[in-house]
PDB file of C-alpha atoms and ligand atoms in Angstrom:
ATOM      1  CA  UNK A   1       7.139 -21.098  -6.987  1.00 63.00           C
ATOM      2  CA  UNK A   2       5.884 -18.167  -9.113  1.00 72.00           C
ATOM      3  CA  UNK A   3       3.552 -15.629  -7.886  1.00 78.00           C
ATOM      4  CA  UNK A   4       1.215 -14.113 -10.545  1.00 79.00           C
ATOM      5  CA  UNK A   5      -0.542 -10.932  -9.641  1.00 81.00           C
ATOM      6  CA  UNK A   6      -3.807 -10.761 -12.008  1.00 80.00           C
ATOM      7  CA  UNK A   7      -4.224  -6.973 -11.370  1.00 77.00           C
ATOM      8  CA  UNK A   8      -0.769  -6.345 -12.877  1.00 71.00           C
ATOM      9  CA  UNK A   9      -1.149  -4.760 -16.237  1.00 64.00           C
ATOM     10  CA  UNK A  10       2.065  -6.280 -17.454  1.00 61.00           C
ATOM     11  CA  UNK A  11       1.700 -10.005 -16.712  1.00 63.00           C
ATOM     12  CA  UNK A  12       4.347 -11.141 -18.991  1.00 67.00           C
ATOM     13  CA  UNK A  13       7.085  -9.517 -16.565  1.00 69.00           C
ATOM     14  CA  UNK A  14       8.200 -11.815 -13.740  1.00 73.00           C
ATOM     15  CA  UNK A  15       8.020  -9.955 -10.230  1.00 74.00           C
ATOM     16  CA  UNK A  16      11.475 -10.503  -9.524  1.00 79.00           C
ATOM     17  CA  UNK A  17      12.589  -8.426 -12.640  1.00 83.00           C
ATOM     18  CA  UNK A  18       9.924  -5.713 -11.721  1.00 81.00           C
ATOM     19  CA  UNK A  19      11.590  -5.472  -8.185  1.00 84.00           C
ATOM     20  CA  UNK A  20      15.156  -5.252  -9.704  1.00 86.00           C
ATOM     21  CA  UNK A  21      14.203  -2.832 -12.284  1.00 86.00           C
ATOM     22  CA  UNK A  22      12.370  -0.519  -9.570  1.00 85.00           C
ATOM     23  CA  UNK A  23      15.358  -0.769  -7.230  1.00 87.00           C
ATOM     24  CA  UNK A  24      17.968  -0.078 -10.095  1.00 89.00           C
ATOM     25  CA  UNK A  25      15.956   3.140 -11.111  1.00 90.00           C
ATOM     26  CA  UNK A  26      15.698   4.534  -7.775  1.00 91.00           C
ATOM     27  CA  UNK A  27      19.738   3.579  -7.144  1.00 91.00           C
ATOM     28  CA  UNK A  28      20.274   5.738 -10.063  1.00 93.00           C
ATOM     29  CA  UNK A  29      18.294   8.705  -9.006  1.00 93.00           C
ATOM     30  CA  UNK A  30      18.901   8.503  -5.314  1.00 94.00           C
ATOM     31  CA  UNK A  31      22.215   6.983  -4.750  1.00 94.00           C
ATOM     32  CA  UNK A  32      22.775   7.901  -1.198  1.00 95.00           C
ATOM     33  CA  UNK A  33      19.231   6.592   0.015  1.00 95.00           C
ATOM     34  CA  UNK A  34      20.363   2.834   0.388  1.00 95.00           C
ATOM     35  CA  UNK A  35      17.407   2.050   2.380  1.00 96.00           C
ATOM     36  CA  UNK A  36      15.314   3.146  -0.529  1.00 95.00           C
ATOM     37  CA  UNK A  37      16.946   0.890  -2.602  1.00 94.00           C
ATOM     38  CA  UNK A  38      16.403  -2.166  -0.253  1.00 95.00           C
ATOM     39  CA  UNK A  39      12.669  -0.870   0.267  1.00 95.00           C
ATOM     40  CA  UNK A  40      12.281  -0.939  -3.733  1.00 93.00           C
ATOM     41  CA  UNK A  41      13.452  -4.542  -3.718  1.00 92.00           C
ATOM     42  CA  UNK A  42      11.299  -6.044  -0.951  1.00 94.00           C
ATOM     43  CA  UNK A  43       7.937  -3.939  -1.287  1.00 94.00           C
ATOM     44  CA  UNK A  44       6.238  -6.524  -3.210  1.00 94.00           C
ATOM     45  CA  UNK A  45       7.264  -9.611  -1.253  1.00 95.00           C
ATOM     46  CA  UNK A  46       3.995  -9.732   0.574  1.00 97.00           C
ATOM     47  CA  UNK A  47       2.565 -11.049  -2.480  1.00 96.00           C
ATOM     48  CA  UNK A  48       3.835 -14.475  -1.179  1.00 97.00           C
ATOM     49  CA  UNK A  49       0.261 -14.780   0.578  1.00 97.00           C
ATOM     50  CA  UNK A  50      -0.960 -16.036  -2.611  1.00 97.00           C
ATOM     51  CA  UNK A  51       0.926 -19.113  -2.445  1.00 97.00           C
ATOM     52  CA  UNK A  52      -0.210 -22.134  -0.686  1.00 97.00           C
ATOM     53  CA  UNK A  53       2.451 -22.302   1.818  1.00 97.00           C
ATOM     54  CA  UNK A  54       1.644 -18.752   2.906  1.00 96.00           C
ATOM     55  CA  UNK A  55      -2.078 -19.355   3.073  1.00 96.00           C
ATOM     56  CA  UNK A  56      -3.111 -19.369  -0.693  1.00 97.00           C
ATOM     57  CA  UNK A  57      -5.260 -16.067  -0.296  1.00 97.00           C
ATOM     58  CA  UNK A  58      -7.335 -15.354  -3.294  1.00 97.00           C
ATOM     59  CA  UNK A  59      -6.010 -12.441  -5.606  1.00 96.00           C
ATOM     60  CA  UNK A  60      -8.714 -10.015  -4.199  1.00 94.00           C
ATOM     61  CA  UNK A  61      -7.287 -10.352  -0.692  1.00 95.00           C
ATOM     62  CA  UNK A  62      -3.714  -9.824  -1.807  1.00 97.00           C
ATOM     63  CA  UNK A  63      -3.401  -7.545  -4.727  1.00 96.00           C
ATOM     64  CA  UNK A  64      -5.071  -4.270  -6.068  1.00 95.00           C
ATOM     65  CA  UNK A  65      -5.359  -0.972  -4.462  1.00 96.00           C
ATOM     66  CA  UNK A  66      -5.939  -0.624  -0.628  1.00 98.00           C
ATOM     67  CA  UNK A  67      -7.954   2.144   1.355  1.00 98.00           C
ATOM     68  CA  UNK A  68      -9.069   2.985   4.544  1.00 98.00           C
ATOM     69  CA  UNK A  69     -11.929   1.281   6.286  1.00 98.00           C
ATOM     70  CA  UNK A  70     -14.297   3.007   8.947  1.00 98.00           C
ATOM     71  CA  UNK A  71     -14.836   5.912   7.023  1.00 98.00           C
ATOM     72  CA  UNK A  72     -16.447   7.056   3.640  1.00 98.00           C
ATOM     73  CA  UNK A  73     -15.237   5.201   0.574  1.00 98.00           C
ATOM     74  CA  UNK A  74     -13.604   8.031  -1.613  1.00 98.00           C
ATOM     75  CA  UNK A  75     -14.772   8.075  -5.144  1.00 97.00           C
ATOM     76  CA  UNK A  76     -11.024   7.727  -6.415  1.00 97.00           C
ATOM     77  CA  UNK A  77     -11.099   3.909  -5.056  1.00 97.00           C
ATOM     78  CA  UNK A  78     -10.335   1.527  -8.272  1.00 95.00           C
ATOM     79  CA  UNK A  79     -13.586  -0.460  -8.506  1.00 93.00           C
ATOM     80  CA  UNK A  80     -15.352   1.570  -6.098  1.00 94.00           C
ATOM     81  CA  UNK A  81     -18.903   0.378  -7.247  1.00 95.00           C
ATOM     82  CA  UNK A  82     -18.300  -2.833  -5.296  1.00 95.00           C
ATOM     83  CA  UNK A  83     -18.005  -0.720  -1.979  1.00 96.00           C
ATOM     84  CA  UNK A  84     -21.757  -0.350  -2.194  1.00 96.00           C
ATOM     85  CA  UNK A  85     -21.831  -4.175  -1.494  1.00 96.00           C
ATOM     86  CA  UNK A  86     -19.916  -3.602   1.525  1.00 96.00           C
ATOM     87  CA  UNK A  87     -22.390  -3.157   4.918  1.00 97.00           C
ATOM     88  CA  UNK A  88     -20.342  -0.457   5.972  1.00 97.00           C
ATOM     89  CA  UNK A  89     -21.359   1.792   3.200  1.00 97.00           C
ATOM     90  CA  UNK A  90     -24.931   2.366   4.605  1.00 97.00           C
ATOM     91  CA  UNK A  91     -23.437   2.229   8.170  1.00 98.00           C
ATOM     92  CA  UNK A  92     -23.700   5.886   9.590  1.00 98.00           C
ATOM     93  CA  UNK A  93     -20.949   5.187  11.862  1.00 98.00           C
ATOM     94  CA  UNK A  94     -18.440   4.437   9.044  1.00 98.00           C
ATOM     95  CA  UNK A  95     -19.771   6.203   5.953  1.00 97.00           C
ATOM     96  CA  UNK A  96     -18.804   9.930   6.690  1.00 98.00           C
ATOM     97  CA  UNK A  97     -15.805  11.837   5.819  1.00 98.00           C
ATOM     98  CA  UNK A  98     -13.827  10.813   9.243  1.00 98.00           C
ATOM     99  CA  UNK A  99     -16.029   7.785  10.336  1.00 98.00           C
ATOM    100  CA  UNK A 100     -14.207   6.526  13.493  1.00 98.00           C
ATOM    101  CA  UNK A 101     -11.160   8.816  12.807  1.00 98.00           C
ATOM    102  CA  UNK A 102     -10.361  12.416  13.537  1.00 98.00           C
ATOM    103  CA  UNK A 103      -8.491  15.009  11.612  1.00 98.00           C
ATOM    104  CA  UNK A 104      -4.839  14.418  11.448  1.00 98.00           C
ATOM    105  CA  UNK A 105      -4.771  11.146  13.498  1.00 98.00           C
ATOM    106  CA  UNK A 106      -2.075   9.622  11.336  1.00 98.00           C
ATOM    107  CA  UNK A 107      -2.252   6.739   9.266  1.00 98.00           C
ATOM    108  CA  UNK A 108      -0.789   4.485  11.901  1.00 97.00           C
ATOM    109  CA  UNK A 109      -4.187   4.678  13.459  1.00 98.00           C
ATOM    110  CA  UNK A 110      -5.924   3.971  10.507  1.00 98.00           C
ATOM    111  CA  UNK A 111      -7.370   0.395   9.534  1.00 98.00           C
ATOM    112  CA  UNK A 112      -6.483  -0.281   6.027  1.00 97.00           C
ATOM    113  CA  UNK A 113      -8.272  -2.907   3.686  1.00 97.00           C
ATOM    114  CA  UNK A 114      -6.068  -5.956   3.797  1.00 96.00           C
ATOM    115  CA  UNK A 115      -3.321  -6.762   1.134  1.00 97.00           C
ATOM    116  CA  UNK A 116       0.115  -7.495   0.430  1.00 97.00           C
ATOM    117  CA  UNK A 117       1.267  -3.964   1.637  1.00 98.00           C
ATOM    118  CA  UNK A 118       0.052  -4.262   5.195  1.00 97.00           C
ATOM    119  CA  UNK A 119       1.379  -7.958   5.421  1.00 98.00           C
ATOM    120  CA  UNK A 120       4.865  -6.961   4.320  1.00 98.00           C
ATOM    121  CA  UNK A 121       5.084  -4.159   6.711  1.00 97.00           C
ATOM    122  CA  UNK A 122       3.782  -6.545   9.666  1.00 97.00           C
ATOM    123  CA  UNK A 123       6.600  -9.079   8.548  1.00 98.00           C
ATOM    124  CA  UNK A 124       9.369  -6.275   8.620  1.00 97.00           C
ATOM    125  CA  UNK A 125       8.118  -4.886  12.040  1.00 97.00           C
ATOM    126  CA  UNK A 126       7.835  -8.308  13.705  1.00 98.00           C
ATOM    127  CA  UNK A 127      11.415  -9.098  12.514  1.00 97.00           C
ATOM    128  CA  UNK A 128      12.532  -5.757  14.193  1.00 98.00           C
ATOM    129  CA  UNK A 129      13.546  -4.164  11.006  1.00 97.00           C
ATOM    130  CA  UNK A 130      16.036  -1.252  11.147  1.00 97.00           C
ATOM    131  CA  UNK A 131      14.653   0.438   8.070  1.00 98.00           C
ATOM    132  CA  UNK A 132      13.417   3.923   8.809  1.00 97.00           C
ATOM    133  CA  UNK A 133       9.737   4.980   9.218  1.00 97.00           C
ATOM    134  CA  UNK A 134       9.827   6.265   5.782  1.00 97.00           C
ATOM    135  CA  UNK A 135      10.412   2.937   4.285  1.00 98.00           C
ATOM    136  CA  UNK A 136       7.498   1.336   6.314  1.00 98.00           C
ATOM    137  CA  UNK A 137       5.290   3.936   5.080  1.00 98.00           C
ATOM    138  CA  UNK A 138       6.268   2.999   1.283  1.00 97.00           C
ATOM    139  CA  UNK A 139       5.821  -0.728   1.891  1.00 98.00           C
ATOM    140  CA  UNK A 140       2.545  -0.358   3.768  1.00 98.00           C
ATOM    141  CA  UNK A 141       0.945   2.587   1.456  1.00 98.00           C
ATOM    142  CA  UNK A 142       2.321   1.830  -2.189  1.00 97.00           C
ATOM    143  CA  UNK A 143      -1.147   0.283  -3.193  1.00 97.00           C
ATOM    144  CA  UNK A 144      -2.886   3.362  -1.385  1.00 98.00           C
ATOM    145  CA  UNK A 145      -3.673   4.835  -4.812  1.00 97.00           C
ATOM    146  CA  UNK A 146      -6.532   7.165  -3.699  1.00 97.00           C
ATOM    147  CA  UNK A 147      -4.037   8.913  -1.555  1.00 98.00           C
ATOM    148  CA  UNK A 148      -0.939   8.883  -3.547  1.00 97.00           C
ATOM    149  CA  UNK A 149      -2.316   9.351  -6.982  1.00 96.00           C
ATOM    150  CA  UNK A 150      -5.487  11.100  -6.282  1.00 97.00           C
ATOM    151  CA  UNK A 151      -4.522  13.081  -3.232  1.00 97.00           C
ATOM    152  CA  UNK A 152      -7.713  11.630  -1.279  1.00 98.00           C
ATOM    153  CA  UNK A 153      -7.760  10.964   2.524  1.00 98.00           C
ATOM    154  CA  UNK A 154      -5.084  13.592   3.123  1.00 98.00           C
ATOM    155  CA  UNK A 155      -7.012  14.850   6.259  1.00 98.00           C
ATOM    156  CA  UNK A 156      -5.987  11.615   7.972  1.00 98.00           C
ATOM    157  CA  UNK A 157      -2.432  12.280   7.800  1.00 98.00           C
ATOM    158  CA  UNK A 158      -0.084  13.738  10.588  1.00 98.00           C
ATOM    159  CA  UNK A 159       3.122  15.737  10.061  1.00 98.00           C
ATOM    160  CA  UNK A 160       5.280  12.333   9.750  1.00 98.00           C
ATOM    161  CA  UNK A 161       2.743  10.782   7.257  1.00 98.00           C
ATOM    162  CA  UNK A 162       3.047  14.049   5.150  1.00 98.00           C
ATOM    163  CA  UNK A 163       6.941  13.925   5.179  1.00 97.00           C
ATOM    164  CA  UNK A 164       6.893  10.273   4.179  1.00 98.00           C
ATOM    165  CA  UNK A 165       4.164  10.633   1.496  1.00 98.00           C
ATOM    166  CA  UNK A 166       6.780  12.600  -0.398  1.00 96.00           C
ATOM    167  CA  UNK A 167       9.120   9.498  -0.449  1.00 96.00           C
ATOM    168  CA  UNK A 168       6.055   7.505  -1.535  1.00 95.00           C
ATOM    169  CA  UNK A 169       5.664   9.974  -4.477  1.00 93.00           C
ATOM    170  CA  UNK A 170       9.228   9.585  -5.575  1.00 90.00           C
ATOM    171  CA  UNK A 171       9.044   5.768  -5.383  1.00 80.00           C
ATOM    172  CA  UNK A 172       5.778   5.539  -7.531  1.00 75.00           C
TER     173      UNK A 172
HETATM  174 FE1  LIG B   1       2.799  -4.029  -4.693  1.00 50.42          FE
END
């Protein structure tokens, strides 16, 4: 069964090739970080959610960028114009900078929009992975572009998140 991510700019490239290329590039640059090679290899496997045997979720619920819910939608969110259709957009409990969160609360305490990142992280945790916290961070937030590309939402990070974000920057 083939997984097709319609949000991927390079649809001609099979997913397994993309994963192998990512893992190989990281192995070359960081030969001693074996956990990072494995992370690169598995980070997108959550896209199986698109397959009928894993629920056959629609593309919008699996791929594309992810972002926190429960606080204001940042300008840098891809397709942010559609956030206006979300009832939270006009709810004063959820549409302020911090919303239901507080400064430095840590991303573990932040509810993210659903996608293949969060799913794969849950699968790893449920199966008692021995991957380090940085690996789980990379898996869970690699589609959180407003953070790792635009630098938004940094006020939600705790000290461990800040450290792990460095690995995510390398990864991207
Ligand atoms: Fe991904």
